[in-house]
Coordinates of C-alpha atoms and ligand atoms in Angstrom, one line a residue:
X1 CA 0.0 -0.1 0.0
X2 CA 1.2 3.3 -0.9
X3 CA 1.3 6.5 1.5
X4 CA 1.1 9.8 1.0
X5 CA 2.0 12.8 3.0
X6 CA -0.7 15.2 3.2
X7 CA 1.4 18.3 4.4
X8 CA 4.9 18.9 4.1
X9 CA 6.2 18.8 7.4
X10 CA 8.3 21.7 8.6
X11 CA 11.9 21.4 9.4
X12 CA 11.1 22.0 12.9
X13 CA 8.8 19.3 12.9
X14 CA 11.0 16.9 11.3
X15 CA 14.0 17.6 13.8
X16 CA 11.4 17.2 16.6
X17 CA 10.3 13.8 15.5
X18 CA 13.7 12.6 14.9
X19 CA 15.1 13.7 18.4
X20 CA 12.1 12.6 20.1
X21 CA 13.3 9.0 19.5
X22 CA 16.5 9.8 20.1
X23 CA 16.9 8.6 23.9
X24 CA 15.6 5.2 23.5
X25 CA 17.6 4.1 20.6
X26 CA 20.7 2.6 19.7
X27 CA 20.3 3.3 16.0
X28 CA 20.5 6.8 14.0
X29 CA 17.1 7.8 12.9
X30 CA 16.7 10.2 10.0
X31 CA 14.5 11.9 7.6
X32 CA 15.7 12.9 4.3
X33 CA 13.4 15.4 2.4
X34 CA 14.1 14.7 -1.2
X35 CA 12.3 17.5 -2.8
X36 CA 14.1 20.2 -0.6
X37 CA 17.3 18.0 -0.2
X38 CA 17.4 18.6 3.3
X39 CA 18.8 15.6 5.7
X40 CA 18.1 15.5 9.4
X41 CA 19.5 12.7 11.9
X42 CA 19.7 12.0 15.4
X43 CA 22.0 14.1 17.1
X44 CA 24.4 11.8 18.7
X45 CA 25.2 10.7 15.1
X46 CA 27.6 13.6 15.2
X47 CA 29.3 12.1 17.9
X48 CA 29.9 9.1 15.8
X49 CA 30.5 9.8 12.1
X50 CA 32.3 12.8 10.5
X51 CA 29.4 14.7 10.3
X52 CA 29.3 18.5 11.6
X53 CA 26.0 18.8 12.1
X54 CA 22.9 16.7 12.4
X55 CA 20.7 18.7 9.8
X56 CA 21.9 20.0 6.4
X57 CA 20.6 21.2 3.1
X58 CA 22.2 20.0 0.0
X59 CA 22.2 16.8 1.1
X60 CA 23.5 14.8 -1.7
X61 CA 26.5 17.1 -2.0
X62 CA 27.1 16.6 1.8
X63 CA 27.1 12.9 1.4
X64 CA 30.2 12.8 -0.1
X65 CA 31.8 14.3 2.8
X66 CA 30.9 11.4 5.0
X67 CA 30.2 8.7 3.0
X68 CA 33.3 6.4 2.0
X69 CA 34.5 7.0 -1.2
X70 CA 34.2 3.7 -2.8
X71 CA 30.7 3.5 -1.5
X72 CA 29.3 6.8 -3.1
X73 CA 28.4 5.5 -6.5
X74 CA 26.5 2.9 -4.8
X75 CA 24.7 5.1 -2.8
X76 CA 24.1 7.9 -5.7
X77 CA 22.6 5.0 -7.8
X78 CA 20.1 4.1 -5.0
X79 CA 19.1 7.9 -4.5
X80 CA 18.4 8.0 -8.1
X81 CA 16.1 5.2 -8.0
X82 CA 14.5 6.5 -4.9
X83 CA 14.1 9.9 -6.6
X84 CA 12.6 8.3 -10.1
X85 CA 9.9 6.3 -7.8
X86 CA 11.4 3.0 -9.3
X87 CA 12.0 1.8 -5.6
X88 CA 9.9 2.7 -2.5
X89 CA 12.4 0.8 0.0
X90 CA 15.8 1.9 0.7
X91 CA 18.1 -0.9 2.2
X92 CA 21.8 -0.4 1.8
X93 CA 24.8 -1.7 3.5
X94 CA 27.6 0.5 2.9
X95 CA 30.4 2.6 4.8
X96 CA 30.1 6.0 6.5
X97 CA 33.4 7.7 8.0
X98 CA 33.8 7.8 11.6
X99 CA 35.1 10.9 13.5
X100 CA 38.8 9.8 12.5
X101 CA 37.9 9.0 8.8
X102 CA 37.9 5.5 9.2
X103 CA 35.2 3.4 7.1
X104 CA 32.3 2.1 9.5
X105 CA 30.0 -0.5 7.7
X106 CA 26.5 0.7 8.3
X107 CA 23.3 -0.7 7.3
X108 CA 20.6 2.2 6.1
X109 CA 17.2 1.2 5.9
X110 CA 14.3 3.5 4.9
X111 CA 11.1 4.1 3.5
X112 CA 9.7 6.4 0.8
X113 CA 6.9 8.5 1.3
X114 CA 5.2 10.1 -1.7
X115 CA 3.5 13.2 -1.9
X116 CA -0.3 13.5 -3.0
X117 CA 1.0 13.7 -6.7
X118 CA 2.9 10.5 -6.3
X119 CA 6.1 12.2 -6.2
X120 CA 8.7 10.8 -3.7
X121 CA 8.9 13.5 -1.1
X122 CA 10.7 11.6 2.2
X123 CA 13.0 8.9 2.7
X124 CA 12.3 7.9 6.5
X125 CA 14.2 5.1 8.2
X126 CA 17.0 4.1 10.4
X127 CA 20.8 3.8 10.3
X128 CA 22.6 1.0 12.5
X129 CA 26.2 -0.2 12.8
X130 CA 26.4 -3.6 11.7
X131 CA 29.9 -4.2 13.1
X132 CA 28.8 -2.9 16.4
X133 CA 27.6 -5.3 19.1
X134 CA 24.2 -4.9 20.2
X135 CA 22.5 -5.1 23.5
X136 CA 20.1 -7.9 23.6
X137 CA 22.0 -10.7 21.6
X138 CA 25.1 -9.5 20.2
X139 CA 24.2 -9.3 16.6
X140 CA 20.9 -9.4 16.0
X141 CA 18.8 -8.0 18.8
X142 CA 16.9 -11.0 19.6
X143 CA 16.7 -12.8 22.8
X144 CA 19.2 -15.8 22.9
X145 CA 19.3 -19.4 23.6
X146 CA 19.4 -19.2 27.7
X147 CA 16.3 -17.2 27.6
X148 CA 14.8 -20.0 25.0
X149 CA 16.0 -22.5 27.8
X150 CA 14.3 -20.9 30.5
X151 CA 11.1 -20.2 28.7
X152 CA 10.9 -24.1 27.5
X153 CA 11.9 -25.3 30.7
X154 CA 9.0 -23.8 32.9
X155 CA 7.0 -26.2 31.2
X156 CA 8.7 -29.1 32.6
X157 CA 8.1 -31.2 29.2
X158 CA 4.5 -30.8 28.7
X159 CA 4.3 -27.9 26.1
X160 CA 1.4 -26.3 25.2
X161 CA 0.2 -26.9 21.7
X162 CA 2.0 -25.5 18.9
X163 CA 5.2 -25.6 17.3
X164 CA 9.1 -25.0 16.9
X165 CA 10.5 -23.6 13.7
X166 CA 14.1 -23.7 13.7
X167 CA 15.7 -21.4 10.8
X168 CA 19.0 -21.5 9.7
X169 CA 21.0 -19.7 6.8
X170 CA 22.4 -22.0 4.3
X171 CA 26.1 -22.4 3.8
X172 CA 26.3 -19.2 6.1
X173 CA 30.1 -20.1 6.2
X174 CA 30.2 -19.1 2.4
X175 CA 28.7 -15.7 3.4
X176 CA 31.0 -14.9 6.1
X177 CA 33.8 -16.3 4.1
X178 CA 33.2 -14.7 0.9
X179 CA 31.8 -11.3 1.8
X180 CA 33.2 -10.6 5.3
X181 CA 32.3 -11.5 8.8
X182 CA 30.7 -7.9 8.8
X183 CA 28.5 -8.6 5.8
X184 CA 27.3 -11.9 7.7
X185 CA 26.4 -10.0 11.1
X186 CA 24.4 -7.7 8.5
X187 CA 22.4 -10.6 7.1
X188 CA 21.9 -12.2 10.2
X189 CA 20.6 -8.8 11.8
X190 CA 18.4 -8.4 8.9
X191 CA 16.9 -11.8 9.3
X192 CA 16.6 -11.3 12.8
X193 CA 14.8 -7.9 12.0
X194 CA 12.6 -10.1 9.2
X195 CA 11.7 -13.0 11.7
X196 CA 10.6 -10.4 14.3
X197 CA 8.2 -8.6 11.8
X198 CA 6.5 -11.9 11.2
X199 CA 5.9 -12.8 14.7
X200 CA 2.5 -12.9 15.5
X201 CA 0.9 -13.0 19.0
X202 CA 1.4 -15.8 20.8
X203 CA 4.9 -16.6 19.0
X204 CA 8.3 -15.6 20.2
X205 CA 11.6 -15.5 18.3
X206 CA 15.1 -16.3 19.6
X207 CA 18.6 -16.4 18.4
X208 CA 20.4 -19.5 18.7
X209 CA 24.3 -20.2 17.9
X210 CA 25.9 -19.2 14.8
X211 CA 23.5 -18.9 11.9
X212 CA 20.2 -20.3 13.6
X213 CA 17.2 -19.2 15.0
X214 CA 14.1 -20.5 16.8
X215 CA 10.4 -19.4 16.2
X216 CA 8.1 -20.8 19.0
X217 CA 4.3 -20.8 18.7
X218 CA 2.6 -22.0 21.8
X219 CA -0.8 -20.9 21.0
X220 CA -1.8 -23.8 19.2
X221 CA -0.3 -23.0 15.6
X222 CA -0.6 -26.0 13.4
X223 CA 1.8 -27.3 10.7
X224 CA 0.4 -25.3 7.9
X225 CA 1.1 -22.2 10.2
X226 CA 4.5 -23.0 10.6
X227 CA 5.1 -23.5 7.0
X228 CA 3.2 -20.2 6.2
X229 CA 5.5 -18.8 8.5
X230 CA 8.6 -19.8 6.8
X231 CA 7.3 -19.5 3.5
X232 CA 6.7 -15.7 4.4
X233 CA 10.3 -15.1 5.5
X234 CA 11.6 -16.5 2.4
X235 CA 9.5 -14.5 0.5
X236 CA 10.7 -11.1 2.2
X237 CA 14.5 -12.5 1.5
X238 CA 13.8 -12.9 -2.1
X239 CA 12.8 -9.3 -2.3
X240 CA 15.4 -8.2 0.1
X241 CA 18.2 -9.9 -2.4
X242 CA 16.2 -8.0 -5.4
X243 CA 16.4 -4.8 -3.5
X244 CA 19.9 -5.3 -2.7
X245 CA 20.7 -5.7 -6.3
X246 CA 21.9 -9.1 -6.1
X247 CA 24.9 -8.1 -4.0
X248 CA 24.5 -11.5 -2.2
X249 CA 22.2 -14.3 -2.6
X250 CA 21.3 -16.3 0.0
X251 CA 18.5 -18.6 1.3
X252 CA 17.3 -20.2 4.3
X253 CA 16.2 -24.1 5.5
X254 CA 13.6 -24.5 8.3
X255 CA 12.9 -27.4 10.8
X256 CA 9.5 -27.9 12.0
X257 CA 8.7 -29.6 15.5
X258 CA 5.2 -29.9 16.6
X259 CA 4.7 -29.9 20.4
X260 CA 1.6 -32.4 20.0
X261 CA 3.0 -35.6 22.2
X262 CA 6.3 -34.2 22.1
X263 CA 8.5 -35.2 25.4
X264 CA 9.1 -31.5 25.5
X265 CA 12.4 -31.3 27.7
X266 CA 14.4 -28.4 26.3
X267 CA 17.2 -31.1 25.3
X268 CA 14.9 -33.0 23.3
X269 CA 13.6 -30.0 21.7
X270 CA 16.9 -29.0 20.6
X271 CA 17.9 -32.3 19.5
X272 CA 14.7 -32.9 17.4
X273 CA 14.6 -29.9 15.8
X274 CA 18.5 -29.8 15.0
X275 CA 17.7 -33.1 13.1
X276 CA 14.6 -31.6 11.2
X277 CA 16.6 -28.6 10.1
X278 CA 19.6 -31.0 9.1
X279 CA 16.8 -33.2 7.0
X280 CA 15.8 -29.8 5.2
X281 CA 19.3 -29.1 4.5
X282 CA 20.6 -32.8 3.6
X283 CA 17.4 -32.6 1.1
X284 CA 19.0 -29.8 -1.0
X285 CA 18.4 -26.5 1.5
X286 CA 16.3 -23.7 0.9
X287 CA 13.2 -25.8 2.0
X288 CA 11.7 -26.8 5.3
X289 CA 10.8 -30.3 6.6
X290 CA 8.4 -31.3 9.5
X291 CA 10.0 -33.8 11.9
X292 CA 9.4 -37.4 11.0
X293 CA 10.0 -39.9 14.0
X294 CA 10.6 -42.8 11.4
X295 CA 13.3 -40.7 9.7
X296 CA 14.9 -40.0 13.2
X297 CA 14.9 -43.8 14.3
X298 CA 16.8 -44.7 11.1
X299 CA 19.1 -41.7 11.9
X300 CA 19.8 -43.0 15.5
X301 CA 20.4 -46.4 14.0
X302 CA 23.0 -45.0 11.6
X303 CA 24.7 -43.1 14.5
X304 CA 24.9 -45.9 16.5
X305 CA 26.1 -48.4 13.9
X306 CA 29.0 -45.8 13.1
X307 CA 30.1 -45.5 16.5
X308 CA 30.1 -49.4 16.5
X309 CA 32.3 -49.5 13.4
X310 CA 34.4 -47.0 14.9
X311 CA 35.0 -49.0 18.2
X312 CA 35.5 -52.3 16.4
X313 CA 38.0 -50.9 13.7
X314 CA 40.2 -49.5 16.7
X315 CA 39.8 -52.7 18.7
X316 CA 41.5 -55.3 16.5
X317 CA 38.3 -55.5 14.2
X318 CA 36.6 -57.0 16.7
X319 CA 32.9 -58.0 15.3
X320 CA 34.5 -57.9 11.7
X321 CA 34.7 -61.3 9.5
X322 CA 35.2 -62.5 6.1
X323 CA 33.1 -64.9 4.5
X324 CA 34.0 -66.7 1.3
X325 CA 31.5 -67.5 -1.6
X326 CA 32.6 -70.5 -4.2
X327 CA 33.0 -69.0 -7.8
X328 CA 32.9 -72.3 -10.1
X329 CA 34.2 -73.1 -13.7
X330 CA 31.0 -72.9 -15.8
X331 CA 32.2 -76.0 -17.9
X332 CA 32.6 -78.3 -15.4
X333 CA 31.7 -76.7 -12.0
X334 CA 34.8 -77.2 -10.5
X335 CA 36.0 -74.8 -7.7
X336 CA 38.0 -71.9 -9.3
X337 CA 38.0 -69.6 -6.4
X338 CA 36.0 -67.5 -4.0
X339 CA 34.7 -63.8 -3.5
X340 CA 35.5 -62.5 0.0
X341 CA 32.7 -60.7 1.7
X342 CA 32.6 -58.5 4.7
X343 CA 30.4 -59.4 7.6
X344 CA 29.8 -57.6 10.7
X345 CA 28.1 -58.7 13.9
X346 CA 27.1 -56.4 16.9
X347 CA 28.3 -56.9 20.4
X348 CA 25.0 -58.2 21.2
X349 CA 24.7 -60.8 18.3
X350 CA 23.0 -58.9 16.0
X351 CA 24.4 -59.4 12.1
X352 CA 24.2 -56.2 10.3
X353 CA 23.6 -56.6 6.7
X354 CA 26.6 -55.4 4.4
X355 CA 24.0 -53.4 2.5
X356 CA 23.5 -51.2 5.5
X357 CA 27.3 -51.4 7.0
X358 CA 29.0 -51.0 3.8
X359 CA 27.7 -47.5 2.8
X360 CA 28.5 -46.5 6.6
X361 CA 32.0 -47.7 6.3
X362 CA 32.3 -45.6 2.9
X363 CA 30.5 -42.7 4.7
X364 CA 33.1 -42.6 7.7
X365 CA 36.0 -43.3 5.7
X366 CA 36.4 -46.4 7.7
X367 CA 36.1 -48.8 4.6
X368 CA 39.9 -48.0 4.3
X369 CA 41.2 -49.6 7.5
X370 CA 38.5 -52.2 7.3
X371 CA 39.3 -52.9 3.6
X372 CA 42.9 -53.3 4.4
X373 CA 42.4 -55.8 7.1
X374 CA 40.3 -57.8 4.6
X375 CA 42.7 -57.5 2.0
X376 CA 45.4 -59.1 4.3
X377 CA 43.1 -61.6 5.8
X378 CA 41.8 -62.8 2.6
X379 CA 44.8 -63.2 0.8
X380 CA 46.6 -65.1 3.6
X381 CA 43.9 -67.7 3.9
X382 CA 44.3 -67.9 -0.1
X383 CA 47.8 -68.8 0.4
X384 CA 46.7 -71.3 3.0
X385 CA 44.4 -72.8 0.3
X386 CA 46.8 -73.1 -2.4
X387 CA 48.4 -75.6 -0.5
X388 CA 45.6 -77.7 -1.6
X389 CA 44.2 -76.1 -4.6
X390 CA 47.4 -74.5 -6.0
X391 CA 45.5 -72.0 -8.6
X392 CA 42.9 -71.3 -6.1
X393 CA 42.0 -67.6 -6.6
X394 CA 40.4 -65.0 -4.4
X395 CA 38.3 -62.1 -5.0
X396 CA 38.3 -58.9 -3.0
X397 CA 36.1 -56.0 -3.3
X398 CA 37.2 -52.4 -3.5
X399 CA 35.1 -49.3 -2.4
X400 CA 35.4 -46.1 -4.7
X401 CA 36.7 -44.4 -1.5
X402 CA 39.4 -46.9 -1.3
X403 CA 40.4 -46.0 -4.7
X404 CA 39.9 -42.1 -4.6
X405 CA 41.1 -41.7 -0.8
X406 CA 44.0 -44.3 -0.3
X407 CA 46.8 -45.8 -2.1
X408 CA 45.2 -48.9 -2.3
X409 CA 47.3 -50.3 -5.2
X410 CA 50.3 -50.2 -3.1
X411 CA 48.2 -51.7 -0.3
X412 CA 47.2 -54.7 -2.5
X413 CA 50.7 -55.4 -3.9
X414 CA 52.2 -55.5 -0.1
X415 CA 49.5 -57.8 0.6
X416 CA 50.3 -60.2 -2.4
X417 CA 53.8 -60.0 -1.7
X418 CA 53.4 -60.6 2.2
X419 CA 51.1 -63.6 1.3
X420 CA 53.5 -64.9 -0.9
X421 CA 50.8 -66.0 -3.6
X422 CA 51.0 -65.1 -7.3
X423 CA 49.2 -61.8 -8.5
X424 CA 47.3 -63.9 -11.1
X425 CA 45.5 -65.6 -8.1
X426 CA 44.0 -62.4 -6.9
X427 CA 41.2 -60.9 -8.3
X428 CA 40.0 -57.0 -7.6
X429 CA 36.2 -56.5 -7.9
X430 CA 35.2 -52.8 -9.0
X431 CA 32.0 -51.4 -9.7
X432 CA 31.8 -48.8 -12.4
X433 CA 29.9 -46.2 -11.5
X434 CA 29.7 -43.7 -14.7
X435 CA 32.4 -41.1 -13.6
X436 CA 34.9 -43.6 -11.8
X437 CA 36.4 -44.7 -14.9
X438 CA 37.4 -41.3 -15.9
X439 CA 39.1 -40.5 -12.7
X440 CA 43.0 -40.2 -12.7
X441 CA 42.9 -42.6 -9.5
X442 CA 40.6 -45.3 -11.2
X443 CA 42.8 -45.1 -14.2
X444 CA 45.9 -45.5 -12.6
X445 CA 44.9 -48.4 -10.2
X446 CA 43.3 -50.3 -13.1
X447 CA 46.4 -50.1 -15.3
X448 CA 48.6 -50.8 -12.3
X449 CA 46.9 -53.9 -11.4
X450 CA 46.8 -55.1 -14.8
X451 CA 50.2 -54.4 -15.3
X452 CA 51.4 -56.3 -12.5
X453 CA 49.2 -59.4 -13.6
X454 CA 46.2 -58.9 -11.0
X455 CA 42.8 -59.7 -12.2
X456 CA 40.6 -56.8 -12.6
X457 CA 36.9 -58.0 -12.4
X458 CA 34.0 -55.4 -13.5
X459 CA 31.4 -56.0 -10.8
X460 CA 27.7 -55.4 -10.8
X461 CA 27.3 -55.2 -14.6
X462 CA 23.8 -54.6 -15.5
X463 CA 22.8 -52.5 -12.5
X464 CA 22.5 -48.7 -13.0
X465 CA 25.3 -46.9 -14.7
X466 CA 27.1 -49.8 -16.5
X467 CA 28.2 -48.9 -19.8
X468 CA 28.8 -51.3 -22.8
X469 CA 31.2 -48.8 -24.1
X470 CA 33.5 -49.2 -20.9
X471 CA 33.9 -52.9 -21.5
X472 CA 36.0 -52.0 -24.8
X473 CA 37.8 -49.3 -22.9
X474 CA 38.6 -50.9 -19.5
X475 CA 39.2 -54.4 -21.2
X476 CA 38.5 -56.4 -17.8
X477 CA 39.7 -59.8 -17.1
X478 CA 36.1 -60.8 -16.8
X479 CA 32.8 -59.1 -15.8
X480 CA 30.3 -60.1 -13.1
X481 CA 26.7 -60.0 -13.9
X482 CA 24.9 -58.6 -11.1
X483 CA 22.1 -61.2 -9.9
X484 CA 19.4 -58.4 -10.4
X485 CA 20.3 -58.7 -13.9
X486 CA 20.4 -62.6 -13.9
X487 CA 17.0 -62.5 -12.3
X488 CA 15.4 -60.2 -15.3
X489 CA 17.0 -62.3 -17.8
X490 CA 15.5 -65.4 -16.1
X491 CA 11.9 -64.1 -16.3
X492 CA 11.9 -61.8 -19.3
X493 CA 13.0 -62.8 -22.9
X494 CA 13.7 -59.2 -23.7
X495 CA 16.4 -59.2 -20.9
X496 CA 17.5 -63.0 -21.9
X497 CA 18.3 -61.7 -25.5
X498 CA 20.1 -58.5 -24.1
X499 CA 22.2 -60.9 -22.0
X500 CA 23.2 -63.3 -24.9
X501 CA 24.0 -60.2 -27.0
X502 CA 26.2 -58.9 -24.1
X503 CA 27.9 -62.1 -23.4
X504 CA 28.9 -62.7 -27.0
X505 CA 30.2 -59.2 -27.4
X506 CA 32.4 -59.8 -24.2
X507 CA 33.5 -62.9 -25.6
X508 CA 34.5 -61.6 -28.9
X509 CA 36.6 -58.8 -27.1
X510 CA 38.5 -61.7 -25.2
X511 CA 36.8 -60.7 -21.9
X512 CA 35.3 -63.5 -19.5
X513 CA 32.2 -63.6 -18.3
X514 CA 30.7 -64.7 -14.6
X515 CA 27.0 -65.1 -14.1
X516 CA 26.1 -64.4 -10.3
X517 CA 22.8 -65.1 -8.6
X518 CA 22.2 -68.6 -9.9
X519 CA 20.1 -70.3 -7.1
X520 CA 18.4 -73.7 -8.7
X521 CA 19.1 -76.2 -11.1
X522 CA 16.5 -75.0 -13.4
X523 CA 17.9 -71.4 -13.5
X524 CA 21.2 -73.2 -14.3
X525 CA 20.0 -74.8 -17.1
X526 CA 18.6 -71.4 -18.7
X527 CA 21.9 -69.8 -18.2
X528 CA 24.1 -72.6 -19.2
X529 CA 23.3 -72.2 -23.3
X530 CA 24.9 -68.8 -22.9
X531 CA 28.2 -70.4 -22.3
X532 CA 29.4 -67.7 -19.4
X533 CA 32.8 -68.8 -17.8
X534 CA 32.2 -68.9 -14.2
X535 CA 29.1 -69.1 -12.0
X536 CA 28.6 -67.9 -8.6
X537 CA 25.4 -68.4 -6.8
X538 CA 23.5 -70.0 -3.9
X539 CA 23.1 -73.4 -5.8
X540 CA 27.1 -73.7 -5.8
X541 CA 27.1 -72.4 -2.3
X542 CA 26.3 -69.5 -0.3
X543 CA 29.0 -67.0 1.7
X544 CA 30.6 -69.3 4.3
X545 CA 32.8 -68.1 7.3
X546 CA 36.6 -69.4 6.7
X547 CA 36.3 -72.5 8.5
X548 CA 32.8 -73.7 7.4
X549 CA 34.2 -72.7 3.7
X550 CA 37.7 -74.8 4.3
X551 CA 35.8 -77.7 5.5
X552 CA 33.4 -77.7 2.7
X553 CA 35.2 -76.6 -0.3
X554 CA 38.9 -76.8 0.4
X555 CA 40.2 -80.0 2.2
X556 CA 40.8 -83.0 0.6
X557 CA 38.3 -84.9 2.7
X558 CA 35.7 -82.2 2.5
X559 CA 32.2 -83.7 1.5
X560 CA 32.2 -80.8 -1.5
X561 CA 35.3 -82.2 -2.7
X562 CA 34.7 -84.4 -5.7
X563 CA 38.2 -84.4 -7.3
X564 CA 41.7 -83.7 -6.0
X565 CA 41.3 -79.9 -7.3
X566 CA 38.3 -79.2 -5.1
X567 CA 34.8 -79.1 -6.9
X568 CA 31.5 -77.2 -5.4
X569 CA 29.4 -79.5 -7.9
X570 CA 28.3 -82.0 -5.0
X571 CA 27.0 -78.9 -3.0
X572 CA 23.9 -78.7 -5.2
Ligands
C2E601 P1 28.3 -58.0 -4.7 O1 29.9 -57.5 -4.7 O2 27.7 -58.1 -5.5 O3 28.8 -59.3 -3.8 C1 27.8 -60.5 -4.2 C2 26.3 -60.3 -3.4 O4 25.6 -61.4 -3.7 C3 26.8 -61.0 -1.9 O5 25.7 -60.1 -1.0 C4 26.4 -62.4 -2.2 O6 26.0 -62.9 -0.9 C5 24.9 -62.5 -3.0 N1 24.8 -63.5 -3.6 C6 25.6 -64.2 -4.4 N2 24.9 -65.4 -4.9 C7 23.7 -65.1 -4.6 C8 22.5 -66.0 -4.9 O7 22.4 -67.0 -5.7 N3 21.3 -65.2 -4.5 C9 21.2 -64.3 -3.7 N4 20.0 -64.0 -3.2 N5 22.5 -63.7 -3.2 C10 23.3 -64.0 -3.8 P2 26.6 -59.7 0.3 O8 27.6 -60.7 1.2 O9 25.0 -59.4 1.0 O10 27.0 -58.5 0.0 C11 26.3 -57.5 -0.5 C12 27.1 -56.3 -1.2 O11 27.9 -55.8 -0.4 C13 28.2 -57.0 -2.2 O12 27.6 -56.9 -3.3 C14 29.2 -55.6 -2.3 O13 28.7 -54.5 -3.0 C15 29.0 -55.3 -0.6 N6 30.3 -55.8 -0.1 C16 30.7 -57.1 0.5 N7 31.5 -57.3 1.0 C17 32.6 -56.1 0.8 C18 34.1 -56.0 1.1 O14 34.8 -56.5 1.6 N8 34.1 -54.5 0.4 C19 33.3 -54.0 -0.6 N9 33.5 -52.8 -0.6 N10 32.2 -54.2 -0.6 C20 31.6 -55.4 -0.1
CA602 CA1 31.3 -58.3 -5.7
CA603 CA1 28.6 -58.6 -7.4

């Protein structure tokens, strides 16, 4: 809504208004009469800034005396836009000179009032020093976390119906880093003001640490109201950014926690609202998320597992085991070797699925020590088993984290040397994920392994990213067809034909094929005509602990051993 000034104020009236508000304010108030080019500011501004008087004509010309030279064009441009009526709000962060002539960051905000003919007549607003620490909470003027904690705690866990909305600035570090801490403070102050302006009766706003704020509604506010609050602040930010000429662009995320049925202890409120805000950030930022108890349980489980994995790695890999699954020659079903597979058991006896713990090992980087441990363990067993089956091979899976963040080639060669086995009897399984093969780390590892005679195996073929073109480029020793692709090919003619084509093509390129996931004789009968080189699947054996594997598949008198070279055939 536009506001009009009916009668021009007299100079005395203007000065009186400004001085009237002086006593209670930390900020400096000003009135700028645009038509008469007359400027009037709180008198205490003359004590701080390079100002001879608190009121003067020829304002625009006088600005040159106390506005920092480099920021003058910015101000002039904004003044022009105000005069021409293009903008109705003035919101500029720039520098004035203090009494000694040093530049001081100020934030100048103001509103344009038009006369009855629609011509901009006055700019009225306030100036505050953004670098200066303010009374209530240093930067923002809001109450701080202690006040929030005191307020929430008085309800002794039983909170009135309503919500918490925790707001955080996205990538605030970048703002501080890129534009300076003072500018960061300025944004915080601005956001605090914006939040305060949106507060309704029954709501309160607090400044938490760093770049976070908490809005609290104990007056029955529902979820929609919380979302609306967040959206309103976001909308204000968008206009602010535009008004500021895109000087800096920033976004906020929000986490909403409803008080209904909530354990309202302060610590819990902080924990859960932090999680909700974290989810909003993890989901791409610039959005808000309502606290989801199921997601929170998953989060707790992950944290617990990460802690257990850390503990295990630091205590001699307690709880870790290596299992081995037989890989057979597709022409006679004789045992060729085994894939080593990592296992992890919690102290309470729970076995955690690799699908759950491997990604956590990757996330934490613990896959590097754990993978190294497995490598040494698996190769030393391979050396032991080669006494019974001389060309017995062991495959080891490598994660992209090991490839990108450790000296894994050196590790592998050391482990091979220490175990005393031939490099040709070690297979390294790697998954091509669409970008890995273009990384120099990957290329170096891949060619390094090949040069040293180690088998390089392309794992998980037929899932997600696997590109046919990379077969020709990478020339793996062989390709492992993922069991999900196998399952599709067993049930669908098109997928079956596709697999036939891929196998034929691979063979024509001189690459081997291993089909994974064969569980029954019937499935074997369907896959046999495709002439793969190796087969791995439950039909020939599930992953077994080292002792069981040794008993079942390696030792000459083991039940599964049909020939001196060992055979998994009798396992089915
Ligand atoms: P993968 O490398 O594709 O390993 C083969 C998975 O298929 C194994 O699951 C194996 O038990 C399962 N499998 C083999 N044949 C059959 C079958 O006939 N039927 C069925 N239903 N499943 C079969 P597992 O042991 O649960 O491992 C899952 C994944 O965890 C592995 O997939 C691999 O990506 C990862 N993983 C396991 N151990 C390691 C390790 O030491 N290092 C790394 N980086 N990843 C590992
Ligand atoms: Ca594998
Ligand atoms: Ca696989």
